[in-house]
PDB file of C-alpha atoms in Angstrom:
ATOM      1  CA  UNK A 938      -3.822  11.527  24.359  1.00 96.00           C
ATOM      2  CA  UNK A 939      -2.402  14.846  22.671  1.00 98.00           C
ATOM      3  CA  UNK A 940      -0.301  13.356  19.904  1.00 98.00           C
ATOM      4  CA  UNK A 941       2.390  15.224  17.326  1.00 98.00           C
ATOM      5  CA  UNK A 942       2.972  13.413  13.998  1.00 98.00           C
ATOM      6  CA  UNK A 943       6.467  14.364  12.748  1.00 97.00           C
ATOM      7  CA  UNK A 944       5.846  13.214   8.911  1.00 96.00           C
ATOM      8  CA  UNK A 945       2.954  13.365   6.697  1.00 96.00           C
ATOM      9  CA  UNK A 946       3.700   9.973   3.900  1.00 94.00           C
ATOM     10  CA  UNK A 947       1.856   7.109   3.578  1.00 95.00           C
ATOM     11  CA  UNK A 948       2.160   5.594   7.376  1.00 95.00           C
ATOM     12  CA  UNK A 949       1.475   8.926   9.210  1.00 96.00           C
ATOM     13  CA  UNK A 950      -1.671   9.698   7.007  1.00 96.00           C
ATOM     14  CA  UNK A 951      -3.415   6.113   7.800  1.00 96.00           C
ATOM     15  CA  UNK A 952      -1.824   6.214  11.055  1.00 97.00           C
ATOM     16  CA  UNK A 953      -3.045   9.887  12.092  1.00 97.00           C
ATOM     17  CA  UNK A 954      -6.406   9.039  10.866  1.00 97.00           C
ATOM     18  CA  UNK A 955      -6.646   5.881  12.835  1.00 97.00           C
ATOM     19  CA  UNK A 956      -5.424   7.884  15.959  1.00 98.00           C
ATOM     20  CA  UNK A 957      -7.828  10.607  15.257  1.00 98.00           C
ATOM     21  CA  UNK A 958     -10.854   8.444  14.961  1.00 97.00           C
ATOM     22  CA  UNK A 959      -9.922   6.486  18.268  1.00 97.00           C
ATOM     23  CA  UNK A 960     -10.157   9.708  19.742  1.00 97.00           C
ATOM     24  CA  UNK A 961      -7.137  11.257  20.452  1.00 98.00           C
ATOM     25  CA  UNK A 962      -6.079  15.123  19.794  1.00 98.00           C
ATOM     26  CA  UNK A 963      -3.655  15.314  17.072  1.00 98.00           C
ATOM     27  CA  UNK A 964      -2.181  18.566  17.958  1.00 98.00           C
ATOM     28  CA  UNK A 965       0.140  19.267  14.864  1.00 98.00           C
ATOM     29  CA  UNK A 966       1.483  17.671  11.916  1.00 98.00           C
ATOM     30  CA  UNK A 967       5.055  18.394  10.495  1.00 97.00           C
ATOM     31  CA  UNK A 968       6.402  17.919   7.135  1.00 96.00           C
ATOM     32  CA  UNK A 969       9.028  19.573   5.178  1.00 93.00           C
ATOM     33  CA  UNK A 970       6.454  21.311   2.688  1.00 94.00           C
ATOM     34  CA  UNK A 971       3.147  22.878   3.177  1.00 94.00           C
ATOM     35  CA  UNK A 972       1.871  20.555   0.376  1.00 95.00           C
ATOM     36  CA  UNK A 973       2.057  17.538   2.461  1.00 94.00           C
ATOM     37  CA  UNK A 974       1.452  18.694   6.088  1.00 96.00           C
ATOM     38  CA  UNK A 975      -1.558  20.806   5.242  1.00 97.00           C
ATOM     39  CA  UNK A 976      -3.857  18.310   3.753  1.00 96.00           C
ATOM     40  CA  UNK A 977      -3.436  15.724   6.393  1.00 97.00           C
ATOM     41  CA  UNK A 978      -3.799  18.335   9.209  1.00 97.00           C
ATOM     42  CA  UNK A 979      -6.942  19.445   7.717  1.00 97.00           C
ATOM     43  CA  UNK A 980      -8.552  16.111   8.274  1.00 97.00           C
ATOM     44  CA  UNK A 981      -7.246  15.507  11.758  1.00 98.00           C
ATOM     45  CA  UNK A 982      -8.317  19.140  12.744  1.00 97.00           C
ATOM     46  CA  UNK A 983      -4.715  19.827  13.558  1.00 97.00           C
ATOM     47  CA  UNK A 984      -1.995  22.751  12.980  1.00 98.00           C
ATOM     48  CA  UNK A 985       0.302  22.215  10.045  1.00 98.00           C
ATOM     49  CA  UNK A 986       3.873  22.874  10.348  1.00 97.00           C
ATOM     50  CA  UNK A 987       6.935  22.835   8.356  1.00 96.00           C
ATOM     51  CA  UNK A 988       9.534  24.223  11.194  1.00 96.00           C
ATOM     52  CA  UNK A 989      10.361  21.967  13.923  1.00 95.00           C
ATOM     53  CA  UNK A 990      11.038  25.245  15.949  1.00 94.00           C
ATOM     54  CA  UNK A 991       7.450  25.416  16.109  1.00 96.00           C
ATOM     55  CA  UNK A 992       6.343  22.162  17.803  1.00 97.00           C
ATOM     56  CA  UNK A 993       3.964  22.311  20.860  1.00 97.00           C
ATOM     57  CA  UNK A 994       5.558  21.245  23.756  1.00 97.00           C
ATOM     58  CA  UNK A 995       2.146  20.098  25.128  1.00 97.00           C
ATOM     59  CA  UNK A 996       1.837  16.818  23.414  1.00 98.00           C
ATOM     60  CA  UNK A 997       1.871  13.642  25.575  1.00 98.00           C
ATOM     61  CA  UNK A 998       3.462  11.877  22.496  1.00 98.00           C
ATOM     62  CA  UNK A 999       5.690  12.369  19.535  1.00 98.00           C
ATOM     63  CA  UNK A1000       5.375  10.135  16.733  1.00 98.00           C
ATOM     64  CA  UNK A1001       8.396  10.221  14.153  1.00 97.00           C
ATOM     65  CA  UNK A1002       6.947   8.533  10.856  1.00 96.00           C
ATOM     66  CA  UNK A1003       9.733   9.745   8.397  1.00 94.00           C
ATOM     67  CA  UNK A1004      12.329   7.930   6.278  1.00 89.00           C
ATOM     68  CA  UNK A1005      15.027   5.912   8.084  1.00 88.00           C
ATOM     69  CA  UNK A1006      17.586   8.427   6.210  1.00 86.00           C
ATOM     70  CA  UNK A1007      16.409  11.215   7.794  1.00 91.00           C
ATOM     71  CA  UNK A1008      15.248  10.014  11.282  1.00 92.00           C
ATOM     72  CA  UNK A1009      18.495  10.471  13.023  1.00 91.00           C
ATOM     73  CA  UNK A1010      18.837  14.045  11.877  1.00 92.00           C
ATOM     74  CA  UNK A1011      15.090  15.228  12.896  1.00 95.00           C
ATOM     75  CA  UNK A1012      15.783  13.379  16.619  1.00 95.00           C
ATOM     76  CA  UNK A1013      17.628  15.938  18.486  1.00 95.00           C
ATOM     77  CA  UNK A1014      15.292  18.979  17.508  1.00 95.00           C
ATOM     78  CA  UNK A1015      11.884  16.864  18.081  1.00 96.00           C
ATOM     79  CA  UNK A1016      13.079  15.426  21.478  1.00 96.00           C
ATOM     80  CA  UNK A1017      14.547  18.673  22.938  1.00 95.00           C
ATOM     81  CA  UNK A1018      10.829  20.351  22.487  1.00 95.00           C
ATOM     82  CA  UNK A1019       9.539  18.056  25.769  1.00 95.00           C
ATOM     83  CA  UNK A1020      11.838  15.782  27.921  1.00 92.00           C
ATOM     84  CA  UNK A1021       8.886  14.339  29.809  1.00 96.00           C
ATOM     85  CA  UNK A1022       7.270  13.211  26.673  1.00 98.00           C
ATOM     86  CA  UNK A1023       7.189   9.845  24.703  1.00 98.00           C
ATOM     87  CA  UNK A1024       8.993   9.620  21.464  1.00 98.00           C
ATOM     88  CA  UNK A1025       8.521   6.877  19.141  1.00 98.00           C
ATOM     89  CA  UNK A1026       9.467   6.032  15.763  1.00 97.00           C
ATOM     90  CA  UNK A1027       7.674   3.979  13.189  1.00 96.00           C
ATOM     91  CA  UNK A1028      10.454   2.281  11.278  1.00 92.00           C
ATOM     92  CA  UNK A1029      10.651  -1.529  10.914  1.00 89.00           C
ATOM     93  CA  UNK A1030      14.335  -1.498  10.234  1.00 88.00           C
ATOM     94  CA  UNK A1031      15.799   1.243  12.919  1.00 91.00           C
ATOM     95  CA  UNK A1032      16.896   0.202  15.918  1.00 93.00           C
ATOM     96  CA  UNK A1033      15.079   1.682  19.193  1.00 95.00           C
ATOM     97  CA  UNK A1034      18.242   2.908  20.471  1.00 94.00           C
ATOM     98  CA  UNK A1035      18.814   5.704  17.893  1.00 95.00           C
ATOM     99  CA  UNK A1036      17.090   7.658  20.687  1.00 96.00           C
ATOM    100  CA  UNK A1037      19.747   6.609  23.234  1.00 93.00           C
ATOM    101  CA  UNK A1038      21.208   9.922  24.897  1.00 94.00           C
ATOM    102  CA  UNK A1039      18.813  12.119  23.271  1.00 95.00           C
ATOM    103  CA  UNK A1040      15.349  11.079  25.210  1.00 96.00           C
ATOM    104  CA  UNK A1041      14.343   9.841  28.455  1.00 97.00           C
ATOM    105  CA  UNK A1042      11.203   7.984  27.489  1.00 98.00           C
ATOM    106  CA  UNK A1043      11.386   6.562  23.980  1.00 97.00           C
ATOM    107  CA  UNK A1044      10.309   3.401  21.970  1.00 97.00           C
ATOM    108  CA  UNK A1045       9.175   2.200  18.466  1.00 97.00           C
ATOM    109  CA  UNK A1046       5.175   1.800  17.335  1.00 97.00           C
ATOM    110  CA  UNK A1047       5.549  -0.242  13.988  1.00 96.00           C
ATOM    111  CA  UNK A1048       2.289  -1.133  12.267  1.00 96.00           C
ATOM    112  CA  UNK A1049       3.465  -3.967  10.080  1.00 95.00           C
ATOM    113  CA  UNK A1050       1.253  -3.026   6.831  1.00 95.00           C
ATOM    114  CA  UNK A1051       1.771  -1.295   3.330  1.00 93.00           C
ATOM    115  CA  UNK A1052       0.501   2.020   3.275  1.00 93.00           C
ATOM    116  CA  UNK A1053      -0.877   4.330   0.633  1.00 93.00           C
ATOM    117  CA  UNK A1054      -2.513   7.423   1.273  1.00 91.00           C
ATOM    118  CA  UNK A1055      -5.213   7.020  -0.851  1.00 88.00           C
ATOM    119  CA  UNK A1056      -6.324   3.750   0.021  1.00 91.00           C
ATOM    120  CA  UNK A1057      -8.100   3.205   3.609  1.00 89.00           C
ATOM    121  CA  UNK A1058      -7.047   0.321   5.589  1.00 92.00           C
ATOM    122  CA  UNK A1059      -8.708  -1.213   8.750  1.00 94.00           C
ATOM    123  CA  UNK A1060      -6.029  -0.568  11.190  1.00 95.00           C
ATOM    124  CA  UNK A1061      -7.782  -2.627  13.639  1.00 96.00           C
ATOM    125  CA  UNK A1062      -6.402  -5.929  12.053  1.00 96.00           C
ATOM    126  CA  UNK A1063      -3.286  -4.424  11.786  1.00 96.00           C
ATOM    127  CA  UNK A1064      -0.310  -6.093  14.029  1.00 97.00           C
ATOM    128  CA  UNK A1065       1.304  -3.436  15.828  1.00 97.00           C
ATOM    129  CA  UNK A1066       4.867  -4.191  17.030  1.00 97.00           C
ATOM    130  CA  UNK A1067       5.921  -2.317  20.273  1.00 97.00           C
ATOM    131  CA  UNK A1068       9.541  -1.669  22.059  1.00 97.00           C
ATOM    132  CA  UNK A1069       9.845   0.692  25.007  1.00 98.00           C
ATOM    133  CA  UNK A1070      12.708   1.908  27.292  1.00 97.00           C
ATOM    134  CA  UNK A1071      10.784   1.957  30.179  1.00 97.00           C
ATOM    135  CA  UNK A1072       7.443   1.488  31.776  1.00 98.00           C
ATOM    136  CA  UNK A1073       6.019   4.610  31.309  1.00 97.00           C
ATOM    137  CA  UNK A1074       6.612   4.334  27.419  1.00 98.00           C
ATOM    138  CA  UNK A1075       5.665   0.743  27.488  1.00 98.00           C
ATOM    139  CA  UNK A1076       2.355   1.670  28.944  1.00 98.00           C
ATOM    140  CA  UNK A1077       1.925   4.706  26.786  1.00 98.00           C
ATOM    141  CA  UNK A1078       2.640   3.286  23.557  1.00 98.00           C
ATOM    142  CA  UNK A1079       0.510  -0.080  24.667  1.00 98.00           C
ATOM    143  CA  UNK A1080      -2.632   2.146  25.553  1.00 98.00           C
ATOM    144  CA  UNK A1081      -2.260   3.839  22.116  1.00 98.00           C
ATOM    145  CA  UNK A1082      -1.807   1.033  19.961  1.00 98.00           C
ATOM    146  CA  UNK A1083      -4.607  -0.822  21.449  1.00 98.00           C
ATOM    147  CA  UNK A1084      -6.981   1.590  21.028  1.00 98.00           C
ATOM    148  CA  UNK A1085      -6.152   1.587  17.308  1.00 98.00           C
ATOM    149  CA  UNK A1086      -5.163  -2.399  16.921  1.00 97.00           C
ATOM    150  CA  UNK A1087      -6.783  -5.762  18.280  1.00 97.00           C
ATOM    151  CA  UNK A1088      -3.199  -7.001  17.891  1.00 97.00           C
ATOM    152  CA  UNK A1089      -0.372  -5.381  20.049  1.00 98.00           C
ATOM    153  CA  UNK A1090       2.849  -7.000  20.410  1.00 96.00           C
ATOM    154  CA  UNK A1091       5.964  -6.139  21.912  1.00 97.00           C
ATOM    155  CA  UNK A1092       9.248  -6.832  20.001  1.00 94.00           C
ATOM    156  CA  UNK A1093      13.040  -6.500  20.544  1.00 93.00           C
ATOM    157  CA  UNK A1094      14.727  -4.363  17.901  1.00 90.00           C
ATOM    158  CA  UNK A1095      16.591  -7.736  16.674  1.00 92.00           C
ATOM    159  CA  UNK A1096      13.158  -9.457  16.149  1.00 94.00           C
ATOM    160  CA  UNK A1097      11.566  -6.191  14.492  1.00 92.00           C
ATOM    161  CA  UNK A1098      14.728  -6.451  11.989  1.00 92.00           C
ATOM    162  CA  UNK A1099      14.029 -10.035  11.065  1.00 94.00           C
ATOM    163  CA  UNK A1100      10.067  -9.204  10.926  1.00 93.00           C
ATOM    164  CA  UNK A1101      10.516  -6.061   8.703  1.00 92.00           C
ATOM    165  CA  UNK A1102      12.485  -8.552   6.294  1.00 95.00           C
ATOM    166  CA  UNK A1103       9.729 -11.288   6.325  1.00 95.00           C
ATOM    167  CA  UNK A1104       7.572  -8.455   5.432  1.00 94.00           C
ATOM    168  CA  UNK A1105      10.074  -7.413   2.438  1.00 94.00           C
ATOM    169  CA  UNK A1106       9.724 -10.961   1.273  1.00 96.00           C
ATOM    170  CA  UNK A1107       5.476 -11.177   1.823  1.00 95.00           C
ATOM    171  CA  UNK A1108       4.765  -7.896   0.519  1.00 95.00           C
ATOM    172  CA  UNK A1109       7.578  -6.004  -1.420  1.00 95.00           C
ATOM    173  CA  UNK A1110       8.783  -9.036  -3.475  1.00 96.00           C
ATOM    174  CA  UNK A1111       5.485 -10.537  -4.014  1.00 96.00           C
ATOM    175  CA  UNK A1112       4.520  -7.350  -5.473  1.00 96.00           C
ATOM    176  CA  UNK A1113       7.409  -7.119  -7.756  1.00 97.00           C
ATOM    177  CA  UNK A1114       6.138 -10.473  -8.908  1.00 97.00           C
ATOM    178  CA  UNK A1115       2.894  -9.066  -9.863  1.00 97.00           C
ATOM    179  CA  UNK A1116       4.652  -6.386 -11.853  1.00 97.00           C
ATOM    180  CA  UNK A1117       6.468  -9.342 -13.607  1.00 97.00           C
ATOM    181  CA  UNK A1118       3.860 -10.825 -14.237  1.00 97.00           C
ATOM    182  CA  UNK A1119       2.063  -7.996 -15.805  1.00 97.00           C
ATOM    183  CA  UNK A1120       4.961  -7.448 -17.910  1.00 96.00           C
ATOM    184  CA  UNK A1121       4.568 -11.292 -19.249  1.00 96.00           C
ATOM    185  CA  UNK A1122       0.822 -10.507 -20.059  1.00 97.00           C
ATOM    186  CA  UNK A1123       1.924  -7.821 -22.269  1.00 95.00           C
ATOM    187  CA  UNK A1124       3.905 -10.094 -24.330  1.00 93.00           C
ATOM    188  CA  UNK A1125       0.687 -11.504 -25.478  1.00 94.00           C
ATOM    189  CA  UNK A1126      -1.763  -8.821 -25.189  1.00 96.00           C
ATOM    190  CA  UNK A1127      -3.439  -9.868 -21.851  1.00 97.00           C
ATOM    191  CA  UNK A1128      -4.965  -7.797 -19.231  1.00 97.00           C
ATOM    192  CA  UNK A1129      -3.472  -8.237 -15.745  1.00 97.00           C
ATOM    193  CA  UNK A1130      -6.817  -8.417 -14.279  1.00 97.00           C
ATOM    194  CA  UNK A1131      -7.169 -12.030 -15.689  1.00 97.00           C
ATOM    195  CA  UNK A1132      -4.869 -12.946 -12.661  1.00 97.00           C
ATOM    196  CA  UNK A1133      -6.822 -11.366  -9.815  1.00 97.00           C
ATOM    197  CA  UNK A1134      -8.775 -14.349  -8.935  1.00 96.00           C
ATOM    198  CA  UNK A1135      -5.602 -16.604  -8.750  1.00 96.00           C
ATOM    199  CA  UNK A1136      -4.050 -13.841  -6.733  1.00 96.00           C
ATOM    200  CA  UNK A1137      -6.909 -13.660  -4.305  1.00 96.00           C
ATOM    201  CA  UNK A1138      -7.274 -17.409  -3.741  1.00 96.00           C
ATOM    202  CA  UNK A1139      -3.461 -17.708  -3.182  1.00 95.00           C
ATOM    203  CA  UNK A1140      -3.332 -15.168  -0.283  1.00 94.00           C
ATOM    204  CA  UNK A1141      -6.579 -16.574   0.925  1.00 95.00           C
ATOM    205  CA  UNK A1142      -5.284 -20.182   1.099  1.00 95.00           C
ATOM    206  CA  UNK A1143      -2.116 -19.229   3.407  1.00 94.00           C
ATOM    207  CA  UNK A1144      -4.936 -18.359   5.787  1.00 94.00           C
ATOM    208  CA  UNK A1145      -5.476 -21.904   6.221  1.00 95.00           C
ATOM    209  CA  UNK A1146      -2.424 -23.567   5.168  1.00 94.00           C
ATOM    210  CA  UNK A1147       1.036 -23.396   5.888  1.00 92.00           C
ATOM    211  CA  UNK A1148       2.728 -21.470   2.751  1.00 92.00           C
ATOM    212  CA  UNK A1149       5.087 -24.517   1.914  1.00 90.00           C
ATOM    213  CA  UNK A1150       1.913 -26.746   2.125  1.00 90.00           C
ATOM    214  CA  UNK A1151      -0.256 -24.402  -0.331  1.00 91.00           C
ATOM    215  CA  UNK A1152       2.588 -24.374  -2.750  1.00 92.00           C
ATOM    216  CA  UNK A1153       1.733 -25.539  -5.960  1.00 92.00           C
ATOM    217  CA  UNK A1154       3.245 -25.280  -9.903  1.00 93.00           C
ATOM    218  CA  UNK A1155       5.915 -27.269 -11.910  1.00 93.00           C
ATOM    219  CA  UNK A1156       8.561 -26.130  -9.471  1.00 93.00           C
ATOM    220  CA  UNK A1157       7.506 -27.962  -6.851  1.00 91.00           C
ATOM    221  CA  UNK A1158       8.210 -31.438  -8.554  1.00 88.00           C
ATOM    222  CA  UNK A1159      10.891 -29.732 -10.774  1.00 88.00           C
ATOM    223  CA  UNK A1160       9.348 -30.500 -13.608  1.00 92.00           C
ATOM    224  CA  UNK A1161      12.013 -29.648 -16.388  1.00 92.00           C
ATOM    225  CA  UNK A1162      10.081 -30.055 -19.457  1.00 93.00           C
ATOM    226  CA  UNK A1163       7.629 -26.960 -18.216  1.00 94.00           C
ATOM    227  CA  UNK A1164      10.265 -25.183 -16.521  1.00 94.00           C
ATOM    228  CA  UNK A1165      12.732 -25.168 -19.682  1.00 94.00           C
ATOM    229  CA  UNK A1166       9.911 -24.263 -22.248  1.00 95.00           C
ATOM    230  CA  UNK A1167       8.573 -21.452 -20.032  1.00 95.00           C
ATOM    231  CA  UNK A1168      12.240 -19.956 -19.257  1.00 94.00           C
ATOM    232  CA  UNK A1169      12.734 -20.273 -23.192  1.00 95.00           C
ATOM    233  CA  UNK A1170       9.771 -17.948 -23.652  1.00 94.00           C
ATOM    234  CA  UNK A1171      12.028 -15.326 -21.505  1.00 95.00           C
ATOM    235  CA  UNK A1172      14.987 -15.868 -23.636  1.00 94.00           C
ATOM    236  CA  UNK A1173      14.896 -11.922 -24.878  1.00 94.00           C
ATOM    237  CA  UNK A1174      15.004 -10.606 -21.094  1.00 95.00           C
ATOM    238  CA  UNK A1175      17.853 -12.424 -19.317  1.00 95.00           C
ATOM    239  CA  UNK A1176      16.972 -10.485 -15.968  1.00 96.00           C
ATOM    240  CA  UNK A1177      13.652 -12.120 -15.832  1.00 96.00           C
ATOM    241  CA  UNK A1178      14.749 -15.530 -16.869  1.00 95.00           C
ATOM    242  CA  UNK A1179      17.040 -15.653 -14.217  1.00 97.00           C
ATOM    243  CA  UNK A1180      14.540 -14.346 -11.759  1.00 96.00           C
ATOM    244  CA  UNK A1181      12.249 -17.529 -12.922  1.00 95.00           C
ATOM    245  CA  UNK A1182      14.971 -19.831 -12.816  1.00 95.00           C
ATOM    246  CA  UNK A1183      16.333 -18.777  -9.237  1.00 96.00           C
ATOM    247  CA  UNK A1184      12.849 -18.890  -7.898  1.00 95.00           C
ATOM    248  CA  UNK A1185      11.926 -22.292  -9.240  1.00 95.00           C
ATOM    249  CA  UNK A1186      14.964 -23.653  -8.149  1.00 94.00           C
ATOM    250  CA  UNK A1187      14.409 -22.082  -4.429  1.00 94.00           C
ATOM    251  CA  UNK A1188      10.460 -23.941  -4.545  1.00 93.00           C
ATOM    252  CA  UNK A1189      12.033 -26.918  -5.429  1.00 91.00           C
ATOM    253  CA  UNK A1190      14.748 -26.629  -2.788  1.00 92.00           C
ATOM    254  CA  UNK A1191      12.305 -25.739  -0.021  1.00 89.00           C
ATOM    255  CA  UNK A1192       9.799 -28.952  -0.914  1.00 86.00           C
ATOM    256  CA  UNK A1193      12.992 -31.201  -0.792  1.00 85.00           C
ATOM    257  CA  UNK A1194      13.824 -29.748   2.513  1.00 82.00           C
ATOM    258  CA  UNK A1195      10.371 -30.077   3.976  1.00 73.00           C
ATOM    259  CA  UNK A1196      10.217 -33.738   2.635  1.00 72.00           C
ATOM    260  CA  UNK A1197      13.439 -35.021   4.321  1.00 64.00           C
TER     261      UNK A1197
END
């Protein structure tokens, strides 16, 4: 397929590389600045552009991978370039109907993963969640998704909102806990790297066990002696202390609910 990327950020970079290696032709990479568009376009053997009026009307698919806050602003200009093409955004939290009355063939191509420009990922194992306005769009997006991923599913906009929320808990909040753990370790001058085997095993366990069954620690049995002592170590940081106490209560409450 001939594909144009609107965006050159973390997701666009990884998706663009996966599509390129799968044999698709990336016609153009659009970004607001040449500093962003040119490096990715060079990797994808594509044309960098910083002006939407320069969009090539020959693409089969226009993939819009930009911040939610600017997505709606770009759609009228992007969708006007080729009324017969398929247009898809990549946002987890934006509904498909943001294209309504702007495009004829439109949908969503949502790869659920955390992306960084500097880190290569195996796109073949990334779940890709699709939504489509019509059969042409569904077939096009499915064909494109299956060329880069072994896990392709159709979800409604409502389902995708919940999926995105779950991803925030599983990824963003979890990573923030890593940052908080690093902060705690600085109190006793211990490097964060000592936690890596524990982090790896915790993640590995949920491949075999439901998360609720993999849960361990003092909060499961609500051991107040340990919990109170650890909370006291955080007495000088009221925000971190509150997070610790609320998470401990949540873990214990979940354990009670599971045993009822």
